[in-house]
Coordinates of C-alpha atoms in Angstrom, one line a residue:
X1497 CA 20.7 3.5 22.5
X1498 CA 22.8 3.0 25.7
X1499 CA 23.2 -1.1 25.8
X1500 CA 24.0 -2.8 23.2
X1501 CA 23.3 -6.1 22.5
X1502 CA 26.5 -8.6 23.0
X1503 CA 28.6 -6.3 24.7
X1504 CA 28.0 -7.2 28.3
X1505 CA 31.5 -8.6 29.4
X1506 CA 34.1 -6.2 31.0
X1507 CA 37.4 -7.1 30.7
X1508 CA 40.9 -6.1 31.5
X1509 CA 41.4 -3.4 28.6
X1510 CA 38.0 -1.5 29.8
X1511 CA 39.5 -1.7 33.5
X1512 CA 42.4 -0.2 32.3
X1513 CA 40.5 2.5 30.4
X1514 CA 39.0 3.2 33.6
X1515 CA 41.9 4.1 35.8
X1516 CA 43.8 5.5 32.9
X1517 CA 43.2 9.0 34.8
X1518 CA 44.6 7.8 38.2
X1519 CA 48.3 8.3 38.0
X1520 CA 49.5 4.6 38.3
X1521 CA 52.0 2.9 36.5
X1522 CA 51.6 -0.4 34.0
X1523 CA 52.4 -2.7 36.8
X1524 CA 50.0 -1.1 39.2
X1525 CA 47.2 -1.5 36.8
X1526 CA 47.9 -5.3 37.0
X1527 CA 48.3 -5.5 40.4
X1528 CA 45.0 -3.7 41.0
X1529 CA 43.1 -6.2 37.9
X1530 CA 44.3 -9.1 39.7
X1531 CA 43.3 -7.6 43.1
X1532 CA 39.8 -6.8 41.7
X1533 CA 39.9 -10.5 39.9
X1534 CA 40.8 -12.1 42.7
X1535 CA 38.6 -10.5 45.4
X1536 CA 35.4 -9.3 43.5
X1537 CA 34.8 -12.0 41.2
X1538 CA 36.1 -14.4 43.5
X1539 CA 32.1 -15.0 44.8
X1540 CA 31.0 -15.2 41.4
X1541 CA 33.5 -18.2 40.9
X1542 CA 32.2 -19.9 44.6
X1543 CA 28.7 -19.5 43.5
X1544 CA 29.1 -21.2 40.0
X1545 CA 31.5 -24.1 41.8
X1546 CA 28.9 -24.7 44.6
X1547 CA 25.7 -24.0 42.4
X1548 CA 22.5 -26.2 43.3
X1549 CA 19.0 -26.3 41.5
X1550 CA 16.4 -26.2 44.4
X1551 CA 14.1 -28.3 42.0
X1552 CA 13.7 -31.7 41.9
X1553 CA 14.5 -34.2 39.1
X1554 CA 12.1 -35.5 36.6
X1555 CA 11.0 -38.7 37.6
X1556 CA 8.7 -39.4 34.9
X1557 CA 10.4 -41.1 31.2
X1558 CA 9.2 -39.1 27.9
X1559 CA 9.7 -39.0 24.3
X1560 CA 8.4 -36.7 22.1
X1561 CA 8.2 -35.9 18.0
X1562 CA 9.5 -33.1 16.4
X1563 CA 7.2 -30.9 13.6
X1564 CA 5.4 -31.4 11.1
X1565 CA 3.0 -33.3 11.9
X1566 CA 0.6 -34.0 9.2
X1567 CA -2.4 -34.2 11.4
X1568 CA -2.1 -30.7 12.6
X1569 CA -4.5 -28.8 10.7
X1570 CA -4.4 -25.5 12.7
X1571 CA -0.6 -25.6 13.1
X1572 CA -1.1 -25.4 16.7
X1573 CA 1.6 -28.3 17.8
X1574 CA 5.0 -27.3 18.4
X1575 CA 5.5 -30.5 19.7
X1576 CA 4.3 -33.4 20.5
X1577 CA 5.2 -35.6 23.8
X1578 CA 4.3 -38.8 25.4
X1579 CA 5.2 -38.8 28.7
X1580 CA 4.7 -41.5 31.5
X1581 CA 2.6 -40.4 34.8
X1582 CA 1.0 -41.5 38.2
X1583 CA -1.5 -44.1 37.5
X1584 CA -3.9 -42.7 39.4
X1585 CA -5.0 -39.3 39.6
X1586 CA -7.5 -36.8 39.1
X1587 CA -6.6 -35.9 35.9
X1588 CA -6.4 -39.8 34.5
X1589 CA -7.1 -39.9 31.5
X1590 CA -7.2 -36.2 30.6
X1591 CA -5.4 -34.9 27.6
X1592 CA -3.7 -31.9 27.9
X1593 CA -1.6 -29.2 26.2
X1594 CA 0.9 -26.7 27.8
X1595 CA 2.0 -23.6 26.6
X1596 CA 5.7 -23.6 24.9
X1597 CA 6.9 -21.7 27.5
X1598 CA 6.4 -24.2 29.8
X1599 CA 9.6 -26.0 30.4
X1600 CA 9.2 -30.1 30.4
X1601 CA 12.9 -31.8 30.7
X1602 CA 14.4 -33.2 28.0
X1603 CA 11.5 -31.6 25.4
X1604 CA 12.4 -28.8 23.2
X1605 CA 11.2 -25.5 23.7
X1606 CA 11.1 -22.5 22.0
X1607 CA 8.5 -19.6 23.1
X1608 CA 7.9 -19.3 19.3
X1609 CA 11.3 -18.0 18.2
X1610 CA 14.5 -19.6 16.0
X1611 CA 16.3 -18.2 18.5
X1612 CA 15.6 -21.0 20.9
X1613 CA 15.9 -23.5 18.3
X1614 CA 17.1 -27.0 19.8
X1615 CA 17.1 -26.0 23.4
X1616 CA 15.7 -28.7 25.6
X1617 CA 15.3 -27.4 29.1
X1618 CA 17.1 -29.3 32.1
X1619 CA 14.0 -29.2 34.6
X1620 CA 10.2 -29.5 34.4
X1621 CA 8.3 -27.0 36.0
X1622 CA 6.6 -27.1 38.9
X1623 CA 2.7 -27.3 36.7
X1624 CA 4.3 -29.9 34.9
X1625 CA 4.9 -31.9 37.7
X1626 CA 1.2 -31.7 39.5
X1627 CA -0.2 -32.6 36.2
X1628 CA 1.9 -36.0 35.8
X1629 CA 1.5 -36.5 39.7
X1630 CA -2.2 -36.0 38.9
X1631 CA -2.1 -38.6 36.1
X1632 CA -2.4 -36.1 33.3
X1633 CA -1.9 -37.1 29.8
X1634 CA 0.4 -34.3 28.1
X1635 CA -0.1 -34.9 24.6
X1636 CA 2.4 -32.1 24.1
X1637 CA 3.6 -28.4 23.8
X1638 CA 1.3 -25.8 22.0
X1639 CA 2.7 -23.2 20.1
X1640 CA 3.4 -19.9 21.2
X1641 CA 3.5 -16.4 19.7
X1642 CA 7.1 -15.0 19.3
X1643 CA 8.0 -14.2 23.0
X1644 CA 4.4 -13.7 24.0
X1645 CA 5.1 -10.0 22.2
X1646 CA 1.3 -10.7 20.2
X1647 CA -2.1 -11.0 21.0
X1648 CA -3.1 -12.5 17.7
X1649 CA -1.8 -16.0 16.4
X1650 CA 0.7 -15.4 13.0
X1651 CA 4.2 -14.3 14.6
X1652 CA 5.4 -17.2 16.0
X1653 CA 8.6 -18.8 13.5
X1654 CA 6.8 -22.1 13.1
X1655 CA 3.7 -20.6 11.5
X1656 CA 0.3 -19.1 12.1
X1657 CA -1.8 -20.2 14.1
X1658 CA -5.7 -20.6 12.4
X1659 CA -8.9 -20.5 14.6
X1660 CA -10.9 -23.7 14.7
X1661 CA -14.2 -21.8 14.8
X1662 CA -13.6 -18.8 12.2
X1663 CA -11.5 -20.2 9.1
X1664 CA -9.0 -17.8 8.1
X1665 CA -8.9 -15.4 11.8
X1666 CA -6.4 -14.9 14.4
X1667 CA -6.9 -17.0 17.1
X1668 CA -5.7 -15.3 19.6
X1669 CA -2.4 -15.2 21.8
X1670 CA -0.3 -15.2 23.2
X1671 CA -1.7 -18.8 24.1
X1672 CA -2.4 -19.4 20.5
X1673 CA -1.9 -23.1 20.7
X1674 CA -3.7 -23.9 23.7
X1675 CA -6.9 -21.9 22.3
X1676 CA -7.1 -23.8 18.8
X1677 CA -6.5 -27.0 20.4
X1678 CA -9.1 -27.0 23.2
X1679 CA -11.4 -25.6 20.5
X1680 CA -10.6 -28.1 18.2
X1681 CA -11.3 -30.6 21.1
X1682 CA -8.0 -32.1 20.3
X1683 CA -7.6 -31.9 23.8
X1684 CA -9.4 -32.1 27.0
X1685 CA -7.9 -28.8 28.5
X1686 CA -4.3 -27.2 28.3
X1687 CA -2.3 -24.4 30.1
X1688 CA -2.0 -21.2 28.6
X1689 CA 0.4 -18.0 30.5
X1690 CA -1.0 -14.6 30.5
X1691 CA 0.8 -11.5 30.9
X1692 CA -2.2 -9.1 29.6
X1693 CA -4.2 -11.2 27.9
X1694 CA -2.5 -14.2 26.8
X1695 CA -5.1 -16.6 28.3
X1696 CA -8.0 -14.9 28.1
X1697 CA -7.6 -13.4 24.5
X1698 CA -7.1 -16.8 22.9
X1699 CA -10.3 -17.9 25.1
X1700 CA -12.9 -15.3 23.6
X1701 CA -12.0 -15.6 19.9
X1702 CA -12.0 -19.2 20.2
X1703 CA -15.0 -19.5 21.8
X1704 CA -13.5 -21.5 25.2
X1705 CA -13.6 -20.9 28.9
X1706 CA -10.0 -19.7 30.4
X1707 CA -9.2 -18.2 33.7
X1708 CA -6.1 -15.8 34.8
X1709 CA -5.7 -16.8 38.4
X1710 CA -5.4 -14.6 41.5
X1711 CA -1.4 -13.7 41.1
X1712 CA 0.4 -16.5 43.0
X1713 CA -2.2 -18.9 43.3
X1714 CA -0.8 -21.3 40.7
X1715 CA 3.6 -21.3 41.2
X1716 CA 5.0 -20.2 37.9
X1717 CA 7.9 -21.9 38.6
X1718 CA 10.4 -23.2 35.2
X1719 CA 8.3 -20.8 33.3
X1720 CA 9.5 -18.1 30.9
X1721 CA 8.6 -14.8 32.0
X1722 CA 8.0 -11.5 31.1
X1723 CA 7.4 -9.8 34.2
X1724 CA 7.1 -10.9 37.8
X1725 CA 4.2 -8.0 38.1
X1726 CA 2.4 -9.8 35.3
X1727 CA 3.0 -13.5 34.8
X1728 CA 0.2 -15.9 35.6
X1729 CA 0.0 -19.3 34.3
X1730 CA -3.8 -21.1 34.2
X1731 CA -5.8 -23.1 32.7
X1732 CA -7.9 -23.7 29.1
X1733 CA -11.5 -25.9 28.4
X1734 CA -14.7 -26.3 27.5
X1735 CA -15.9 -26.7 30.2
X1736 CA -16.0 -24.9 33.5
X1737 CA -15.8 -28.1 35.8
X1738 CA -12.5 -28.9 33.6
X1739 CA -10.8 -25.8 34.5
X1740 CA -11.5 -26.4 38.0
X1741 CA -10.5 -29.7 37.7
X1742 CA -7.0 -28.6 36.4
X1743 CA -6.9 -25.5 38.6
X1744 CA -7.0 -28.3 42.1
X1745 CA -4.0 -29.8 40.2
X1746 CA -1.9 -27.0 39.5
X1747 CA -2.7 -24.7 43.0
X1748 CA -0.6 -24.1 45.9
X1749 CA 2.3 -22.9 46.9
X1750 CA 5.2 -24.5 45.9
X1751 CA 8.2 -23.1 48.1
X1752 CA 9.8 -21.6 45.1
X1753 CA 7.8 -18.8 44.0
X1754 CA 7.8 -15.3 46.5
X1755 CA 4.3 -14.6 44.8
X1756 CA 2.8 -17.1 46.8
X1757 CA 3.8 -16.0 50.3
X1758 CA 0.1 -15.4 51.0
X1759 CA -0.6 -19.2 50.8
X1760 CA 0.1 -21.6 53.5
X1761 CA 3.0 -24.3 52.5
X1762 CA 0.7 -27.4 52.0
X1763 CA -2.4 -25.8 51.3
X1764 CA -4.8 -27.6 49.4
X1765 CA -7.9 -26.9 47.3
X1766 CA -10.9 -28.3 45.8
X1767 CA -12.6 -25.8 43.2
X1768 CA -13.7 -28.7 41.5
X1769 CA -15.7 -30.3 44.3
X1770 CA -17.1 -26.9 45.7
X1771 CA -18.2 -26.0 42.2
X1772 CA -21.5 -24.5 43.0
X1773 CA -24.2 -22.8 40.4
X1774 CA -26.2 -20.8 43.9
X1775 CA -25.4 -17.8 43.7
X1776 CA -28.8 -15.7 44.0
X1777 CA -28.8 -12.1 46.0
X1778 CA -25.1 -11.6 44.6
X1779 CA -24.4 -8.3 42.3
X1780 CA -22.6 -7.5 39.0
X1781 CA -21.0 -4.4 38.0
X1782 CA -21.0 -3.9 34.4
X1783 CA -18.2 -2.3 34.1
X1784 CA -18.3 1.1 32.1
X1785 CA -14.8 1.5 31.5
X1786 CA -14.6 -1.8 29.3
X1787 CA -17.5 -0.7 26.9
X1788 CA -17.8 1.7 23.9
X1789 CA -13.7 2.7 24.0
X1790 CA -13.9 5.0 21.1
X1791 CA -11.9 3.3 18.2
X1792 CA -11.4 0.4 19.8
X1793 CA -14.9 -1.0 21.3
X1794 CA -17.3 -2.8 18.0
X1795 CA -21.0 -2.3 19.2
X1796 CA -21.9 -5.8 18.4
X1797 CA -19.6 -7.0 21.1
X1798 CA -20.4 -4.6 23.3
X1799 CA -24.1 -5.4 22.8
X1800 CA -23.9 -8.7 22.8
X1801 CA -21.7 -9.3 26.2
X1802 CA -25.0 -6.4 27.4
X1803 CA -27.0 -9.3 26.7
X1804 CA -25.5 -12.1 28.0
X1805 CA -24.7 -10.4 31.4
X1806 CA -28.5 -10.4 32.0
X1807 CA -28.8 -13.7 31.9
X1808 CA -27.5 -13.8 35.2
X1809 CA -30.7 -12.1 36.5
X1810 CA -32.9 -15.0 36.1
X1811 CA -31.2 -16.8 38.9
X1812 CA -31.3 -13.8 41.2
X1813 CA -28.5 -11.9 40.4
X1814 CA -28.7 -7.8 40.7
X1815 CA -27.1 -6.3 37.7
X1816 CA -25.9 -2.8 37.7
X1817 CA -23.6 -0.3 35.9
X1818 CA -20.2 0.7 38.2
X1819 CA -17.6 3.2 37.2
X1820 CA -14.1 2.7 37.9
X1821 CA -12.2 5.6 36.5
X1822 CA -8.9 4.6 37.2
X1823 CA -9.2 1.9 34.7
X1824 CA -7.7 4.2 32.4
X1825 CA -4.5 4.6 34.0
X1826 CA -4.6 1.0 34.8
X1827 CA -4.5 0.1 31.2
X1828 CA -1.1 2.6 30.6
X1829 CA 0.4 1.1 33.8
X1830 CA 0.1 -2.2 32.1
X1831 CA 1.1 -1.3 28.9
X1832 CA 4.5 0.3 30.6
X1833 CA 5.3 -2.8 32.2
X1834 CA 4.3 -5.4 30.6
X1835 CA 6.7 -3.0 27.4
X1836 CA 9.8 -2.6 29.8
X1837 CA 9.6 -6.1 31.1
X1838 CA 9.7 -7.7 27.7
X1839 CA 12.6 -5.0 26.9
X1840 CA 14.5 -5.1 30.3
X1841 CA 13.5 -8.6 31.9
X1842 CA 13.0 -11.2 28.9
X1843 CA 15.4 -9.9 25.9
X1844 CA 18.0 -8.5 28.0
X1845 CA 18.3 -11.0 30.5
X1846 CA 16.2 -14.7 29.4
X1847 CA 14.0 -14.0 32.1
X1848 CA 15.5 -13.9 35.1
X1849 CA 14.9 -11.1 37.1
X1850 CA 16.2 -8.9 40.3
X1851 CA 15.2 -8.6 43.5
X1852 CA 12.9 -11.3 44.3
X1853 CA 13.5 -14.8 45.8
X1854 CA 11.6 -16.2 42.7
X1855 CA 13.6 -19.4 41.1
X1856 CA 14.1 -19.6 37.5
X1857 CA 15.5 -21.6 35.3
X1858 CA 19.2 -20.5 34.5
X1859 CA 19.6 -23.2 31.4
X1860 CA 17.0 -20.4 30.2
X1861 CA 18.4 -17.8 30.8
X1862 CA 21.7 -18.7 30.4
X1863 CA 20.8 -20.2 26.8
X1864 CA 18.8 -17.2 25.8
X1865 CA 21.4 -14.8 26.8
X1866 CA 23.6 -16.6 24.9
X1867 CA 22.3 -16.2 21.6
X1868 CA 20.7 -12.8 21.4
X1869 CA 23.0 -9.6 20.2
X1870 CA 23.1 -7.0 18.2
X1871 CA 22.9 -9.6 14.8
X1872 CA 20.7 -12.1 15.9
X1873 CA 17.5 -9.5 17.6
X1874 CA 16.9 -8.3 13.8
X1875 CA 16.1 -11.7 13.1
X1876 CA 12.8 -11.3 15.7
X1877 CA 9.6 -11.0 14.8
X1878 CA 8.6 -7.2 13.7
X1879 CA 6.0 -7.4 16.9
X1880 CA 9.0 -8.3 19.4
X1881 CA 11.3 -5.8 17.5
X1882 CA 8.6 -3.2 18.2
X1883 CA 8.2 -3.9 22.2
X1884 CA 12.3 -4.3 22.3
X1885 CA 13.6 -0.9 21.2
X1886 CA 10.1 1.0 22.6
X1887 CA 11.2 -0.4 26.0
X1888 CA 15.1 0.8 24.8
X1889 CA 14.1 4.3 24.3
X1890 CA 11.6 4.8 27.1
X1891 CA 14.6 3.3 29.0
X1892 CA 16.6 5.8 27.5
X1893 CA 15.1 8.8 29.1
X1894 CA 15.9 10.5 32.4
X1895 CA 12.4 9.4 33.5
X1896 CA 11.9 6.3 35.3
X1897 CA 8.7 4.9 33.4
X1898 CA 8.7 1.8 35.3
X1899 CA 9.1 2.9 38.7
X1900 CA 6.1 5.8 37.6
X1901 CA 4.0 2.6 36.8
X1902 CA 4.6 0.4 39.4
X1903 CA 4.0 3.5 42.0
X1904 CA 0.5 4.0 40.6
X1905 CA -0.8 0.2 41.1
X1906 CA -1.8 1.3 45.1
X1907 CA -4.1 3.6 43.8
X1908 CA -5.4 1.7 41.2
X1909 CA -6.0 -1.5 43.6
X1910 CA -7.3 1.2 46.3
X1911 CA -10.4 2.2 43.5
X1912 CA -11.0 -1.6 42.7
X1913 CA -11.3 -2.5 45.9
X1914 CA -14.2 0.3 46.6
X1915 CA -15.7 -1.3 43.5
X1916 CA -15.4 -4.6 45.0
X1917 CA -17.7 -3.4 48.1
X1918 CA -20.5 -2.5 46.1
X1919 CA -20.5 -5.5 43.8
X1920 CA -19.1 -9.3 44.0
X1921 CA -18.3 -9.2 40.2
X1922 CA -17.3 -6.8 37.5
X1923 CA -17.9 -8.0 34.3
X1924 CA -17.1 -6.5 30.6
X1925 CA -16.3 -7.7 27.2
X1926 CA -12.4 -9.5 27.2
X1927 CA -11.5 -8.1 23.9
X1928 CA -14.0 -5.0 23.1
X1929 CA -13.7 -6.5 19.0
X1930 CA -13.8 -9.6 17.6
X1931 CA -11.2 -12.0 15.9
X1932 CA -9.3 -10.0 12.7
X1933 CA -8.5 -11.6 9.8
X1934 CA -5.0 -13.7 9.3
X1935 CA -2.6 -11.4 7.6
X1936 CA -0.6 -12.1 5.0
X1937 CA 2.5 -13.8 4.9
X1938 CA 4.5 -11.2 3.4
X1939 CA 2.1 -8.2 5.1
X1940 CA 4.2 -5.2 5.6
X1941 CA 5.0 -4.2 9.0
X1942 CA 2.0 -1.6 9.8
X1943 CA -0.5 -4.9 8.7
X1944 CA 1.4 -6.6 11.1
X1945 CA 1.2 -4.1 13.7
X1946 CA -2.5 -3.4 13.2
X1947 CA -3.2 -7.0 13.3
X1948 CA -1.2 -7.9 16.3
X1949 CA -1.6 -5.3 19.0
X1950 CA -4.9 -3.9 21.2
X1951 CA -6.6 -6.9 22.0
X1952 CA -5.1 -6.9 25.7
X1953 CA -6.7 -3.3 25.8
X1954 CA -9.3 -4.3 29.2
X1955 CA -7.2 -7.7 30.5
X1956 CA -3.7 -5.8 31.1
X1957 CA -5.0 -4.3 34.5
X1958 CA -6.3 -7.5 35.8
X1959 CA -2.6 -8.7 35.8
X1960 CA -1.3 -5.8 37.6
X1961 CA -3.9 -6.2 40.4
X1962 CA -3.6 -9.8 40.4
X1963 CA -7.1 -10.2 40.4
X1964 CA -8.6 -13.2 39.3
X1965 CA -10.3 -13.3 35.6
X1966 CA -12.1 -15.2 33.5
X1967 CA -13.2 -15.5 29.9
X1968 CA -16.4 -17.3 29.0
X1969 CA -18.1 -17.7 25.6
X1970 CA -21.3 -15.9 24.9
X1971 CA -24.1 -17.0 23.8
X1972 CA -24.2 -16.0 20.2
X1973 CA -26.9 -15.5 17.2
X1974 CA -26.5 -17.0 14.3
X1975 CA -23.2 -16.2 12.1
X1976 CA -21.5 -14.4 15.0
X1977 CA -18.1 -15.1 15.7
X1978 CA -16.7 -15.9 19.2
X1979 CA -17.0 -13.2 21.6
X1980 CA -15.7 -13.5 25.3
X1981 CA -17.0 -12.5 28.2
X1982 CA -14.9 -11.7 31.1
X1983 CA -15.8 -11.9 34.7
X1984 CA -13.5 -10.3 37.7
X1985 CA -13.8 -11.3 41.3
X1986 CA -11.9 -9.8 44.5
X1987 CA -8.1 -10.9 45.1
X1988 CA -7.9 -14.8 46.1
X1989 CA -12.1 -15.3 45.3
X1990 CA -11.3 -17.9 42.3
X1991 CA -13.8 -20.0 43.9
X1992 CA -16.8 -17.6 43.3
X1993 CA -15.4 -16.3 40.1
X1994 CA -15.7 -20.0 38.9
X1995 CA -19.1 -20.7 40.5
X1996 CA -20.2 -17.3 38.3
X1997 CA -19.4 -18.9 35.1
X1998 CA -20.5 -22.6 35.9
X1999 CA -23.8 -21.4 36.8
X2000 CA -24.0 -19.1 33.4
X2001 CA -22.6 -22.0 31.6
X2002 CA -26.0 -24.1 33.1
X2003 CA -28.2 -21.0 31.7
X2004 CA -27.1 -21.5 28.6
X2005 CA -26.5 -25.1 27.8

């Protein structure tokens, strides 16, 4: 492979390699280093001296207790906080989890890997902020699968994660945490991030509600990332009018993140008070591209998310089938990115990424970049391993992959907006199977493999669209395991997507 990890500085002797064809003498070479020393890096140097974090300080004190904890019977904690807040709020009294890639000052954080092992980040994000303005509760950090690289729950270095509603089954990731502990109703609601799945994945085989947002509407400021294309951080419960509730505490644009330029600075919003179940003479397209995908679909899910979409016609909703053929493609275009973006963006460089006016943290980045090389990346979980040197040799070739992908989302948001026009909702199964089993501890890598990849296979082109999307929990004969439902709704229409599943969620009680 071309880069290597490690080897990023250039120094004096590979100057000198450089000009060694130029005919110049020994002293020339100097005089030209210092020149280039002097003058190039000289910006670098101003930069560093004059450096300013745009984000404010924490204003809030918090402690918090390091693992194990013998209470935690789905080893969904990584750790566990308690954390002053406003007094009033909202959210008083709510108890809430967030996502360990969520930074909170002075609280360790690892995104599920050794590698991160005792770094405490030196800013909270800008979520974590709302919430204690908001008088949240955060009882602490939920674990996360090993740099977000699985959608199933056993690759993270502290453990894996067991589902509170199937004994023994993944459940789910890459917001494995958040999942088990709204399920477990050890919380109220948490925050997961999802990338192609990563909320709504842990949602179905858990048996919750949880809702990707329209890209941008919630600021993923102070948040690791994968890839600005992708990342979307949102909320986790039981209940629909919770994730509103959270959602009116966490939207809006913060000033920080470029996603957000289609918001107005100081824009405010109430999902939680507009929370309405009317919505007779609307239509929903089942979405023929999510069902029956040969050797990946099971035809009990399939069937049963059949079933529970009609349950929408007794309070005057049309349902009909709609074919979106570029679904397809969307699915590859996700895969591509969401593979070079771990490779390129997270591994390479922590997170931080190019051309964009997005903030991130650099004690992140700086940290991660830090500690990863050619030694320490064979020390990652087989899963990350896998999405690291895919991304390296698709990198590799004369092809631009990326750029290939990232061409093709017009199209593909041109074909779901005619979609759109003919119905208000597009609904299909989140994951076409349901939960696998754990694997085993020592399972060789193809167990691993097979347990931890496909379950993103219809949530990845959500995320490139930025479309909103939410999973909600069927309603399920007896002995089925959790299957997920997900509903779609134009760019920016959270509201209806919500008032679609609080009025299911009233069918059904």
């Amino acid at each position: 492979m071309g880069w290597v990890y490690g080897e990023r500085n250039f120094k004096q002797k590979e100057f000198y390699q450089l000009v060694n064809d130029f005919d110049l003498t020994e002293k020339e070479k100097t005089v030209y280093w210092k020149e280039l020393s002097n003058g190039f890096f000289s910006s670098f140097e101003e930069l560093s001296k004059h450096y300013q974090s745009p984000v404010k300080k924490p204003v809030y004190r918090r402690t918090f207790q390091s693992r194990p904890y013998a209470d935690d019977r789905y080893n969904a904690w990584y750790v566990k906080t308690k954390i002053e807040h406003a007094e009033s709020g909202s959210l008083l009294g709510k108890k809430i989890a967030v996502k360990d890639n969520i930074s909170i000052a002075g609280v360790p954080m690892s995104m599920g890997t050794k590698l991160l092992e005792s770094y405490k980040p030196k800013e909270d994000a800008t979520v974590i902020s709302r919430l204690l303005d908001h008088g949240a509760d955060i009882l602490g950090k939920s674990v996360s699968e090993n740099l977000f690289c699985s959608g199933s729950s056993f690759t993270a270095d502290s453990g894996p994660v067991e589902n509170p509603k199937v004994p023994g089954y993944s459940a789910g990731g890459s917001s494995s945490g958040s999942g088990a502990l709204v399920a477990s109703q050890q919380v109220d609601m948490a925050l997961g991030c999802d990338q192609t799945g990563s909320i709504r994945i842990p949602s179905a085989w858990c048996g919750i509600y949880g809702l990707k947002p329209t890209r941008g509407l919630v600021p993923y400021t102070g948040i690791g990332s994968v890839d600005q294309l992708l990342d979307t951080v949102g909320p986790m419960a039981n209940k629909v009018s919770d994730l509103a509730l959270l959602l009116d505490a966490i939207a809006g644009k913060d000033g920080l993140d470029g996603r957000q330029a289609w918001l107005s600075m100081g824009q405010s919003f109430s999902f939680a008070e507009q929370l309405s179940s009317e919505i007779s003479g609307k239509k929903v397209g089942l979405l023929q591209q999510g069902f029956r995908i040969e050797g990946v679909s099971d035809p009990e899910v399939d069937q049963t998310v059949q079933k529970n979409v009609g349950y929408f016609k007794e309070v005057g909703v049309s349902v009909q089938d709609i074919s979106v053929p570029e679904f397809d493609l969307a699915r590859n275009i996700a895969d591509v990115i969401n593979t070079l973006g771990t490779s390129r963006q997270q591994l390479r460089y922590g997170g931080s990424s190019f051309g964009t006016d997005t903030y991130y943290p650099i004690d992140l980045s700086e940290t991660f970049k830090s500690r990863i090389n050619s030694k320490t990346v064979t020390s990652l979980a087989p899963l990350v391993q896998l999405m690291l040197y895919g991304g390296e040799m698709a990198d590799g070739q004369i092809e631009d992959y990326y750029g290939r992908a990232q061409n093709m989302i017009p199209l593909v948001k041109k074909a779901f907006e005619a979609a759109f026009k003919e119905v208000d909702i597009l609904a299909l199964p989140t994951v076409p199977f349901t939960a696998r089993k754990l694997p085993p501890l020592k399972a060789n890598i193809k167990e691993q493999i097979d347990s931890g990849v496909g379950a993103g296979h219809n949530d990845g082109p959500f995320n490139i669209i930025g479309c909103p999307a939410i999973s909600i929990p069927c309603k399920l004969d007896e002995g089925q395991k959790p299957i997920g439902m997900m509903l779609v709704a134009p760019f920016g229409q959270d509201q209806q997507l919500l008032d679609f599943a609080y009025a299911y969620e009233r069918m059904i009680a």
